[in-house]
Amino acid sequence: DGGITQSPKYLFRKEGQNVTLSCEQNLNHDAMYWYRQDPGQGLRLIYYSQIVNDFQKGDIAEGYSVSREKKESFPLTVTSAQKNPTAFYLCASSFRQGTEAFFGQGTRLTVV
Amino acid sequence: GEDVEQSLFLSVREGDSSVINCTYTDSSSTYLYWYKQEPGAGLQLLTYIFSNMDMKQDQRLTVLLNKKDKHLSLRIADTQTGDSAIYFCAESMARGNTGKLIFGQGTTLQVKP
């Protein structure tokens, strides 16, 4: 089955630690995205990538980093510089940028 | 600027029609989307409309687009309890060929039996 997979579903992190969220897709999509969701604020774009080895900052990139070494994978690292990292993180992919995006099931990150 | 606005909450009775509204600001948007999110899950694409269309119907879903007023609506006929969820509209940004999706805040639909 084709789809987009995020792991883990739940993640706990101590303050001051970096943590990496996984996102894998087997849809052969070129574009991939990371969004952050907070209650009542909708989705805010963190980073996006149109093609392998290329990515751009979204609206709230500070404190986050990404890589796109393979077409299928777009991991997101939440660094200790992110001041308020507790949130629901959603990864998405699309055939090309701007077309319909398909979402993973999300990772809920909690800083303890 | 880039902005998509939605009302935050809508409550309807089972069997009634639901209408969820959305306004957007970018007149160069190419596609407009409606997504559904159930608790603790990702977003599921419900339907989309191309910016040169006025209406699109898909079973119980009807999308209306008023490009002059930059207003988009999603009508759900015969609303069921399983339709309870958060609904997001999103626009595809064509300007500068960035193509990124901008989402509204989401409308929580509550369906009462």
Coordinates of C-alpha atoms in Angstrom, one line a residue:
Chain A
D1 CA 0.0 0.0 0.0
G2 CA 1.3 3.5 -0.9
G3 CA 1.3 6.0 1.8
I4 CA 3.2 8.3 4.1
T5 CA 4.4 7.1 7.5
Q6 CA 5.5 9.1 10.5
S7 CA 7.2 7.6 13.5
P8 CA 7.0 7.5 16.4
K9 CA 3.3 8.4 17.1
Y10 CA 4.2 9.8 20.6
L11 CA 7.6 11.2 21.7
F12 CA 8.8 12.6 24.9
R13 CA 11.9 14.7 25.2
K14 CA 13.8 16.3 28.0
E15 CA 14.5 20.0 27.8
G16 CA 17.8 20.7 26.1
Q17 CA 17.8 17.6 24.0
N18 CA 17.6 17.3 20.2
V19 CA 15.1 14.9 18.8
T20 CA 14.4 13.6 15.2
L21 CA 11.0 12.8 13.8
S22 CA 10.8 10.4 10.9
C23 CA 8.8 10.8 7.8
E24 CA 8.8 8.3 4.9
Q25 CA 6.7 8.1 1.8
N26 CA 6.5 5.5 -1.0
L27 CA 4.2 7.6 -3.2
N28 CA 7.0 8.7 -5.5
H29 CA 6.2 12.3 -4.6
D30 CA 8.8 15.0 -5.3
A31 CA 7.6 17.5 -2.6
M32 CA 7.5 17.0 1.1
Y33 CA 6.5 19.3 4.0
W34 CA 6.6 19.6 7.7
Y35 CA 3.8 21.4 9.6
R36 CA 3.3 22.1 13.2
Q37 CA -0.2 22.1 14.7
D38 CA -1.1 23.9 18.0
P39 CA -4.7 24.0 19.3
G40 CA -6.8 26.7 17.6
Q41 CA -3.9 27.8 15.3
G42 CA -4.3 25.5 12.3
L43 CA -1.2 24.3 10.6
R44 CA 2.0 26.3 10.3
L45 CA 4.7 25.4 7.8
I46 CA 8.1 24.6 9.2
Y47 CA 10.1 23.4 6.2
Y48 CA 9.4 22.1 2.7
S49 CA 11.4 20.4 0.0
Q50 CA 10.7 20.3 -3.7
I51 CA 13.4 17.9 -4.7
V52 CA 16.1 15.7 -3.2
N53 CA 19.0 17.7 -1.7
D54 CA 17.0 20.9 -1.6
F55 CA 14.7 22.4 1.0
Q56 CA 13.4 25.8 2.0
K57 CA 12.4 27.4 5.3
G58 CA 8.7 27.9 6.0
D59 CA 7.1 30.4 8.3
I60 CA 8.4 29.0 11.6
A61 CA 11.8 27.3 10.8
E62 CA 13.7 28.7 13.8
G63 CA 14.8 25.9 16.1
Y64 CA 14.2 23.2 13.5
S65 CA 16.4 21.5 10.8
V66 CA 15.7 19.0 8.0
S67 CA 17.5 17.0 5.4
R68 CA 16.4 15.5 2.1
E69 CA 19.1 12.9 1.1
K70 CA 16.5 10.5 -0.4
K71 CA 13.3 11.1 -2.2
E72 CA 11.4 8.9 0.2
S73 CA 12.6 10.5 3.4
F74 CA 12.3 13.9 5.0
P75 CA 13.3 13.8 8.7
L76 CA 12.8 16.8 11.0
T77 CA 15.1 17.6 13.9
V78 CA 13.7 19.6 16.8
T79 CA 16.7 21.2 18.4
S80 CA 17.2 22.6 21.9
A81 CA 16.9 26.1 20.3
Q82 CA 13.2 25.6 19.8
K83 CA 11.6 27.5 22.7
N84 CA 8.2 25.8 22.7
P85 CA 8.5 22.4 21.0
T86 CA 5.5 20.6 22.5
A87 CA 3.1 20.2 19.6
F88 CA 1.6 17.9 17.1
Y89 CA 3.9 17.5 14.0
L90 CA 2.5 16.6 10.6
C91 CA 4.4 15.5 7.6
A92 CA 3.0 15.6 4.1
S93 CA 3.9 14.9 0.5
S94 CA 2.6 15.9 -2.9
F95 CA 3.4 15.0 -6.5
R96 CA 4.7 18.4 -7.0
Q97 CA 4.6 21.5 -4.9
G98 CA 1.2 23.1 -4.6
T99 CA -0.8 20.1 -5.7
E100 CA -2.9 18.0 -3.2
A101 CA -0.9 17.0 -0.2
F102 CA -1.2 13.6 1.5
F103 CA -0.6 13.6 5.3
G104 CA 0.9 11.1 7.7
Q105 CA -0.8 10.3 11.0
G106 CA 1.4 12.8 13.0
T107 CA 3.8 12.7 15.9
R108 CA 2.9 14.2 19.2
L109 CA 6.0 15.6 20.8
T110 CA 6.0 16.5 24.5
V111 CA 8.9 18.1 26.3
V112 CA 9.1 17.0 29.9
Chain B
G1 CA -0.4 38.8 2.5
E2 CA -1.1 35.2 2.9
D3 CA -4.1 34.5 5.1
V4 CA -6.9 31.9 5.2
E5 CA -9.7 32.5 7.7
Q6 CA -12.3 30.1 9.0
S7 CA -14.9 30.3 11.8
L8 CA -13.8 28.0 14.7
F9 CA -16.9 26.1 15.6
L10 CA -20.1 24.8 14.0
S11 CA -22.8 22.7 15.7
V12 CA -25.6 20.9 13.7
R13 CA -28.1 18.2 14.3
E14 CA -27.8 14.8 12.6
G15 CA -29.5 14.8 9.2
D16 CA -29.2 18.6 8.7
S17 CA -26.9 20.2 6.2
S18 CA -23.6 21.8 7.4
V19 CA -22.0 24.7 5.7
I20 CA -18.4 25.6 6.6
N21 CA -17.0 28.8 5.3
C22 CA -13.5 30.0 4.4
T23 CA -12.0 33.3 3.1
Y24 CA -8.6 33.6 1.5
T25 CA -6.5 36.5 0.4
D26 CA -4.4 35.4 -2.5
S27 CA -6.2 36.0 -5.8
S28 CA -3.5 34.0 -7.6
S29 CA -4.3 30.7 -5.8
T30 CA -4.6 27.8 -8.2
Y31 CA -6.2 25.1 -6.1
L32 CA -8.3 25.3 -3.0
Y33 CA -8.7 22.3 -0.8
W34 CA -10.8 20.9 2.0
Y35 CA -9.3 18.5 4.5
K36 CA -10.8 16.6 7.4
Q37 CA -9.0 15.8 10.7
E38 CA -10.3 13.3 13.2
P39 CA -8.9 13.4 16.8
G40 CA -5.2 12.5 17.0
A41 CA -4.9 11.8 13.3
G42 CA -3.5 13.4 10.2
L43 CA -5.4 15.3 7.6
Q44 CA -7.5 13.5 5.0
L45 CA -8.1 15.2 1.7
L46 CA -11.9 15.5 1.1
T47 CA -12.1 17.5 -2.1
Y48 CA -10.6 20.3 -4.0
I49 CA -11.6 22.9 -6.6
F50 CA -9.6 24.5 -9.3
S51 CA -9.7 28.3 -9.1
N52 CA -11.5 28.7 -12.5
M53 CA -14.5 26.6 -11.3
D54 CA -17.6 27.9 -9.4
M55 CA -18.8 24.6 -8.0
K56 CA -17.9 21.0 -7.5
Q57 CA -20.1 18.3 -6.2
D58 CA -18.9 14.9 -4.8
Q59 CA -21.6 12.7 -3.3
R60 CA -22.7 14.5 0.0
L61 CA -20.1 17.3 -0.5
T62 CA -20.6 20.5 -2.4
V63 CA -17.9 23.1 -2.8
L64 CA -18.8 26.6 -3.8
L65 CA -16.2 29.2 -4.9
N66 CA -16.8 32.9 -5.2
K67 CA -13.6 34.1 -6.7
K68 CA -14.6 37.8 -6.6
D69 CA -15.2 37.7 -2.9
K70 CA -12.4 35.1 -2.3
H71 CA -14.9 33.0 -0.4
L72 CA -15.0 29.2 -0.3
S73 CA -17.6 27.0 1.3
L74 CA -18.1 23.3 2.0
R75 CA -21.6 22.0 2.3
I76 CA -22.1 18.5 3.8
A77 CA -25.6 17.2 3.1
D78 CA -27.4 14.8 5.6
T79 CA -24.7 15.3 8.2
Q80 CA -23.8 12.2 10.2
T81 CA -22.2 11.8 13.6
G82 CA -19.2 10.4 11.8
D83 CA -18.7 13.8 10.2
S84 CA -17.7 15.3 13.5
A85 CA -14.1 16.4 13.0
I86 CA -12.0 19.5 12.3
Y87 CA -12.3 20.8 8.7
F88 CA -9.4 22.8 7.2
C89 CA -9.5 24.8 4.0
A90 CA -6.2 25.4 2.3
E91 CA -5.0 27.4 -0.7
S92 CA -2.2 26.6 -3.0
M93 CA 0.1 29.7 -3.4
A94 CA 0.9 30.2 -7.0
R95 CA 2.7 33.5 -6.7
G96 CA 6.5 33.2 -7.1
N97 CA 5.9 29.6 -8.0
T98 CA 6.4 28.6 -4.4
G99 CA 3.3 26.4 -4.6
K100 CA 3.1 26.0 -0.8
L101 CA -0.2 25.2 0.9
I102 CA -1.6 27.8 3.4
F103 CA -4.1 26.4 5.9
G104 CA -6.9 28.1 7.8
Q105 CA -7.3 27.6 11.6
G106 CA -9.8 24.8 11.1
T107 CA -13.5 24.6 11.9
T108 CA -14.6 22.1 14.5
L109 CA -17.9 20.5 13.4
Q110 CA -20.0 19.0 16.2
V111 CA -22.9 16.8 15.1
K112 CA -25.6 16.2 17.7
P113 CA -27.7 13.0 17.5

